[in-house]
PDB file of C-alpha atoms in Angstrom:
ATOM      1  CA  MET A  22       6.755  11.687  70.824  1.00  0.00           C
ATOM      2  CA  GLY A  23       6.330   9.522  67.787  1.00  0.00           C
ATOM      3  CA  ALA A  24       8.498   7.185  65.807  1.00  0.00           C
ATOM      4  CA  VAL A  25      11.140   8.834  63.603  1.00  0.00           C
ATOM      5  CA  ILE A  26      10.768   8.003  59.999  1.00  0.00           C
ATOM      6  CA  THR A  27      14.189   6.757  58.687  1.00  0.00           C
ATOM      7  CA  PRO A  28      14.773   6.450  54.868  1.00  0.00           C
ATOM      8  CA  GLN A  29      14.790   2.882  53.312  1.00  0.00           C
ATOM      9  CA  LEU A  30      18.169   1.329  54.489  1.00  0.00           C
ATOM     10  CA  VAL A  31      20.245   0.203  51.023  1.00  0.00           C
ATOM     11  CA  ASP A  32      23.567  -1.558  50.851  1.00  0.00           C
ATOM     12  CA  VAL A  33      25.618  -2.881  48.113  1.00  0.00           C
ATOM     13  CA  VAL A  34      28.031  -5.894  48.385  1.00  0.00           C
ATOM     14  CA  ASP A  35      30.540  -6.174  45.504  1.00  0.00           C
ATOM     15  CA  THR A  36      31.747  -9.797  46.085  1.00  0.00           C
ATOM     16  CA  VAL A  37      34.665  -9.448  43.939  1.00  0.00           C
ATOM     17  CA  SER A  38      36.297  -6.560  45.901  1.00  0.00           C
ATOM     18  CA  ALA A  39      34.724  -7.514  49.132  1.00  0.00           C
ATOM     19  CA  VAL A  40      33.383  -4.080  49.996  1.00  0.00           C
ATOM     20  CA  ARG A  41      29.798  -3.375  51.541  1.00  0.00           C
ATOM     21  CA  SER A  42      28.768   0.030  50.605  1.00  0.00           C
ATOM     22  CA  TYR A  43      25.852   1.799  52.689  1.00  0.00           C
ATOM     23  CA  SER A  44      23.320   4.562  51.862  1.00  0.00           C
ATOM     24  CA  SER A  45      24.864   6.930  54.055  1.00  0.00           C
ATOM     25  CA  GLY A  46      27.899   6.876  51.977  1.00  0.00           C
ATOM     26  CA  MET A  47      29.984   4.723  54.523  1.00  0.00           C
ATOM     27  CA  SER A  48      31.770   1.554  52.850  1.00  0.00           C
ATOM     28  CA  ARG A  49      33.480  -1.311  54.751  1.00  0.00           C
ATOM     29  CA  HIS A  50      35.897  -3.858  53.805  1.00  0.00           C
ATOM     30  CA  LEU A  51      34.576  -7.547  54.318  1.00  0.00           C
ATOM     31  CA  SER A  52      36.766 -10.134  56.255  1.00  0.00           C
ATOM     32  CA  THR A  53      34.596 -12.508  54.574  1.00  0.00           C
ATOM     33  CA  CYS A  54      32.660 -12.393  51.596  1.00  0.00           C
ATOM     34  CA  ARG A  55      31.636 -15.596  50.089  1.00  0.00           C
ATOM     35  CA  VAL A  56      28.826 -16.761  47.770  1.00  0.00           C
ATOM     36  CA  GLU A  57      27.043 -20.098  49.017  1.00  0.00           C
ATOM     37  CA  SER A  58      24.236 -22.207  47.608  1.00  0.00           C
ATOM     38  CA  TRP A  59      21.922 -20.640  49.793  1.00  0.00           C
ATOM     39  CA  GLY A  60      22.943 -16.693  49.342  1.00  0.00           C
ATOM     40  CA  LEU A  61      25.807 -14.491  50.719  1.00  0.00           C
ATOM     41  CA  ARG A  62      27.986 -15.029  53.683  1.00  0.00           C
ATOM     42  CA  LEU A  63      29.939 -11.982  55.206  1.00  0.00           C
ATOM     43  CA  GLU A  64      31.797 -10.674  57.940  1.00  0.00           C
ATOM     44  CA  CYS A  65      33.330  -7.431  58.928  1.00  0.00           C
ATOM     45  CA  PRO A  66      35.200  -5.833  61.826  1.00  0.00           C
ATOM     46  CA  THR A  67      33.425  -3.099  63.622  1.00  0.00           C
ATOM     47  CA  PRO A  68      36.102  -1.015  65.308  1.00  0.00           C
ATOM     48  CA  GLU A  69      33.527   1.996  65.949  1.00  0.00           C
ATOM     49  CA  ASP A  70      31.411  -0.385  68.221  1.00  0.00           C
ATOM     50  CA  PRO A  71      32.642  -0.464  72.001  1.00  0.00           C
ATOM     51  CA  PHE A  72      30.778  -4.039  72.661  1.00  0.00           C
ATOM     52  CA  SER A  73      31.185  -5.739  69.042  1.00  0.00           C
ATOM     53  CA  ASP A  74      34.279  -7.018  67.528  1.00  0.00           C
ATOM     54  CA  SER A  75      32.572  -8.128  64.195  1.00  0.00           C
ATOM     55  CA  GLU A  76      29.079  -8.452  62.284  1.00  0.00           C
ATOM     56  CA  ILE A  77      28.215 -11.646  60.793  1.00  0.00           C
ATOM     57  CA  THR A  78      25.522 -11.267  58.175  1.00  0.00           C
ATOM     58  CA  TRP A  79      23.921 -13.917  55.719  1.00  0.00           C
ATOM     59  CA  LEU A  80      22.025 -12.895  53.022  1.00  0.00           C
ATOM     60  CA  MET A  81      19.233 -15.499  52.251  1.00  0.00           C
ATOM     61  CA  PRO A  82      17.342 -14.141  49.096  1.00  0.00           C
ATOM     62  CA  ASP A  83      15.297 -16.951  48.651  1.00  0.00           C
ATOM     63  CA  LEU A  84      13.668 -16.517  51.891  1.00  0.00           C
ATOM     64  CA  GLY A  85      13.806 -12.678  51.640  1.00  0.00           C
ATOM     65  CA  LEU A  86      15.654 -12.533  54.692  1.00  0.00           C
ATOM     66  CA  ARG A  87      19.255 -11.121  56.229  1.00  0.00           C
ATOM     67  CA  LEU A  88      20.488 -12.901  59.302  1.00  0.00           C
ATOM     68  CA  THR A  89      22.927 -10.670  61.364  1.00  0.00           C
ATOM     69  CA  HIS A  90      24.951 -11.260  64.856  1.00  0.00           C
ATOM     70  CA  HIS A  91      27.292  -9.297  66.370  1.00  0.00           C
ATOM     71  CA  ARG A  92      30.197 -11.071  68.130  1.00  0.00           C
ATOM     72  CA  PRO A  93      31.082  -9.434  71.355  1.00  0.00           C
ATOM     73  CA  ARG A  94      34.316  -7.684  71.898  1.00  0.00           C
ATOM     74  CA  SER A  95      34.904  -9.497  75.079  1.00  0.00           C
ATOM     75  CA  ARG A  96      34.794 -13.442  75.215  1.00  0.00           C
ATOM     76  CA  HIS A  97      33.375 -13.166  78.610  1.00  0.00           C
ATOM     77  CA  ALA A  98      30.294 -10.705  77.356  1.00  0.00           C
ATOM     78  CA  ARG A  99      26.910 -12.252  76.787  1.00  0.00           C
ATOM     79  CA  SER A 100      26.092 -12.596  73.342  1.00  0.00           C
ATOM     80  CA  GLY A 101      23.011 -10.125  71.988  1.00  0.00           C
ATOM     81  CA  PRO A 102      20.243 -12.207  69.741  1.00  0.00           C
ATOM     82  CA  SER A 103      20.508 -12.838  66.280  1.00  0.00           C
ATOM     83  CA  VAL A 104      18.220 -10.699  63.912  1.00  0.00           C
ATOM     84  CA  LEU A 105      16.444 -11.881  60.943  1.00  0.00           C
ATOM     85  CA  THR A 106      15.197  -8.983  59.094  1.00  0.00           C
ATOM     86  CA  ALA A 107      13.073  -8.849  55.947  1.00  0.00           C
ATOM     87  CA  VAL A 108      14.820  -7.574  53.159  1.00  0.00           C
ATOM     88  CA  ARG A 109      14.606  -7.516  49.088  1.00  0.00           C
ATOM     89  CA  VAL A 110      17.895  -8.520  47.560  1.00  0.00           C
ATOM     90  CA  LEU A 111      18.797  -8.285  43.952  1.00  0.00           C
ATOM     91  CA  ARG A 112      21.910  -9.881  42.487  1.00  0.00           C
ATOM     92  CA  ASP A 113      23.687  -8.647  39.511  1.00  0.00           C
ATOM     93  CA  GLY A 114      26.779 -10.587  38.809  1.00  0.00           C
ATOM     94  CA  ARG A 115      29.243  -9.491  41.546  1.00  0.00           C
ATOM     95  CA  SER A 116      26.954  -6.860  42.985  1.00  0.00           C
ATOM     96  CA  TRP A 117      24.065  -7.840  45.499  1.00  0.00           C
ATOM     97  CA  ARG A 118      21.783  -4.931  46.157  1.00  0.00           C
ATOM     98  CA  THR A 119      19.846  -5.290  49.670  1.00  0.00           C
ATOM     99  CA  THR A 120      16.919  -3.075  50.460  1.00  0.00           C
ATOM    100  CA  ASP A 121      16.015  -3.182  54.375  1.00  0.00           C
ATOM    101  CA  LEU A 122      12.327  -3.545  54.807  1.00  0.00           C
ATOM    102  CA  LEU A 123      12.528  -2.199  58.139  1.00  0.00           C
ATOM    103  CA  LEU A 124      10.738  -5.120  60.098  1.00  0.00           C
ATOM    104  CA  GLY A 125      12.612  -7.979  61.819  1.00  0.00           C
ATOM    105  CA  LEU A 126      12.679 -10.775  64.271  1.00  0.00           C
ATOM    106  CA  ALA A 127      15.103 -11.122  67.537  1.00  0.00           C
ATOM    107  CA  VAL A 128      16.042 -14.781  67.824  1.00  0.00           C
ATOM    108  CA  PRO A 129      17.887 -14.672  71.288  1.00  0.00           C
ATOM    109  CA  GLY A 130      18.330 -18.462  71.563  1.00  0.00           C
ATOM    110  CA  GLY A 131      16.764 -20.608  74.073  1.00  0.00           C
ATOM    111  CA  THR A 132      13.759 -18.108  74.738  1.00  0.00           C
ATOM    112  CA  THR A 133      11.150 -17.083  72.321  1.00  0.00           C
ATOM    113  CA  ALA A 134      11.655 -14.862  69.249  1.00  0.00           C
ATOM    114  CA  ARG A 135      10.097 -11.595  69.108  1.00  0.00           C
ATOM    115  CA  ILE A 136       9.113  -9.337  66.280  1.00  0.00           C
ATOM    116  CA  VAL A 137      11.456  -6.092  66.434  1.00  0.00           C
ATOM    117  CA  ARG A 138      11.309  -2.782  64.603  1.00  0.00           C
ATOM    118  CA  SER A 139       7.736  -2.653  64.367  1.00  0.00           C
ATOM    119  CA  GLU A 140       7.259   1.066  65.463  1.00  0.00           C
ATOM    120  CA  GLU A 141      10.109   2.151  62.672  1.00  0.00           C
ATOM    121  CA  PHE A 142       8.000  -0.061  60.464  1.00  0.00           C
ATOM    122  CA  ALA A 143       4.467   1.661  61.183  1.00  0.00           C
ATOM    123  CA  ALA A 144       6.279   5.043  60.932  1.00  0.00           C
ATOM    124  CA  ALA A 145       7.789   4.176  57.598  1.00  0.00           C
ATOM    125  CA  VAL A 146       4.533   2.834  56.174  1.00  0.00           C
ATOM    126  CA  ALA A 147       2.508   5.996  57.202  1.00  0.00           C
ATOM    127  CA  GLY A 148       4.979   8.005  55.895  1.00  0.00           C
ATOM    128  CA  ARG A 149       5.107   6.246  52.697  1.00  0.00           C
ATOM    129  CA  VAL A 150       8.778   5.540  53.096  1.00  0.00           C
ATOM    130  CA  LEU A 151       7.864   1.950  52.461  1.00  0.00           C
ATOM    131  CA  ASN A 152       5.434   1.279  49.449  1.00  0.00           C
ATOM    132  CA  PRO A 153       2.385  -1.013  50.175  1.00  0.00           C
ATOM    133  CA  ASP A 154       4.083  -4.052  48.246  1.00  0.00           C
ATOM    134  CA  ASP A 155       7.265  -3.766  50.169  1.00  0.00           C
ATOM    135  CA  ALA A 156       5.071  -3.521  53.723  1.00  0.00           C
ATOM    136  CA  ASP A 157       3.276  -6.693  52.760  1.00  0.00           C
ATOM    137  CA  GLN A 158       6.061  -8.516  51.765  1.00  0.00           C
ATOM    138  CA  ALA A 159       8.015  -7.564  55.297  1.00  0.00           C
ATOM    139  CA  LEU A 160       5.015  -8.635  56.993  1.00  0.00           C
ATOM    140  CA  ARG A 161       4.358 -12.091  55.544  1.00  0.00           C
ATOM    141  CA  THR A 162       8.096 -12.591  55.341  1.00  0.00           C
ATOM    142  CA  VAL A 163       8.447 -11.789  59.166  1.00  0.00           C
ATOM    143  CA  HIS A 164       5.456 -13.652  60.193  1.00  0.00           C
ATOM    144  CA  ARG A 165       6.085 -16.984  58.253  1.00  0.00           C
ATOM    145  CA  THR A 166       9.736 -16.849  59.359  1.00  0.00           C
ATOM    146  CA  LEU A 167       8.384 -16.392  63.102  1.00  0.00           C
ATOM    147  CA  GLU A 168       5.943 -19.390  62.676  1.00  0.00           C
ATOM    148  CA  GLU A 169       8.753 -21.504  61.332  1.00  0.00           C
ATOM    149  CA  VAL A 170      11.408 -20.609  63.894  1.00  0.00           C
ATOM    150  CA  SER A 171       8.634 -21.271  66.806  1.00  0.00           C
ATOM    151  CA  LEU A 172       8.024 -24.735  65.512  1.00  0.00           C
ATOM    152  CA  HIS A 173      11.923 -25.361  65.658  1.00  0.00           C
ATOM    153  CA  ARG A 174      11.701 -24.319  69.348  1.00  0.00           C
ATOM    154  CA  HIS A 175      13.479 -20.954  68.494  1.00  0.00           C
ATOM    155  CA  ASP A 176      16.710 -22.805  67.724  1.00  0.00           C
ATOM    156  CA  LEU A 177      18.194 -21.206  64.512  1.00  0.00           C
ATOM    157  CA  ASP A 178      20.767 -23.937  63.532  1.00  0.00           C
ATOM    158  CA  THR A 179      17.415 -26.342  63.503  1.00  0.00           C
ATOM    159  CA  TRP A 180      15.501 -23.810  61.456  1.00  0.00           C
ATOM    160  CA  LEU A 181      18.348 -23.419  59.257  1.00  0.00           C
ATOM    161  CA  THR A 182      18.686 -27.049  58.508  1.00  0.00           C
ATOM    162  CA  HIS A 183      14.855 -27.456  57.781  1.00  0.00           C
ATOM    163  CA  ARG A 184      15.711 -24.677  55.206  1.00  0.00           C
ATOM    164  CA  GLY A 185      18.421 -26.724  53.769  1.00  0.00           C
ATOM    165  CA  ILE A 186      21.186 -24.666  55.112  1.00  0.00           C
ATOM    166  CA  TYR A 187      23.743 -26.878  56.890  1.00  0.00           C
ATOM    167  CA  ASP A 188      26.180 -24.364  58.236  1.00  0.00           C
ATOM    168  CA  VAL A 189      26.365 -23.671  61.768  1.00  0.00           C
ATOM    169  CA  TRP A 190      25.340 -20.212  63.030  1.00  0.00           C
ATOM    170  CA  PRO A 191      26.991 -17.991  63.648  1.00  0.00           C
ATOM    171  CA  SER A 192      30.108 -19.410  62.104  1.00  0.00           C
ATOM    172  CA  LEU A 193      33.211 -19.539  64.547  1.00  0.00           C
TER     173      LEU A 193
END
């Protein structure tokens, strides 16, 4: 069975109302929505997720990346990896529009980062859901980031500091 081709995912964050709207039609009120010098810091509760209490997201438009971490519901649960996803971000005053380029990098912390969603990415390229420019951007972004994170021993805080972002990931 082949990979299922999904449409490109687009979400829009209204920084004034602190609402994130998804291409599915769903929207979420954000508990944190703050413009930073490096991008946009978001956090929202995830009541529908039995394992995750909230999702922390940083949009870093200059790097073409979205950094996401799901905070576990139980303080005793093992935390999953942080995920860096190639994205295209357009800012228009109070709105930040993010287009997911369907290729990412899981960074578990303490072990080697790995490329994720490659089958979905390949199916989207073959099905022309992703145009060649977006596909090329995704590949370049993810491979550049993998190389940089590897040079920093797969430590996201060290890599972020190297990129001029001095905030602790994920924020507590």
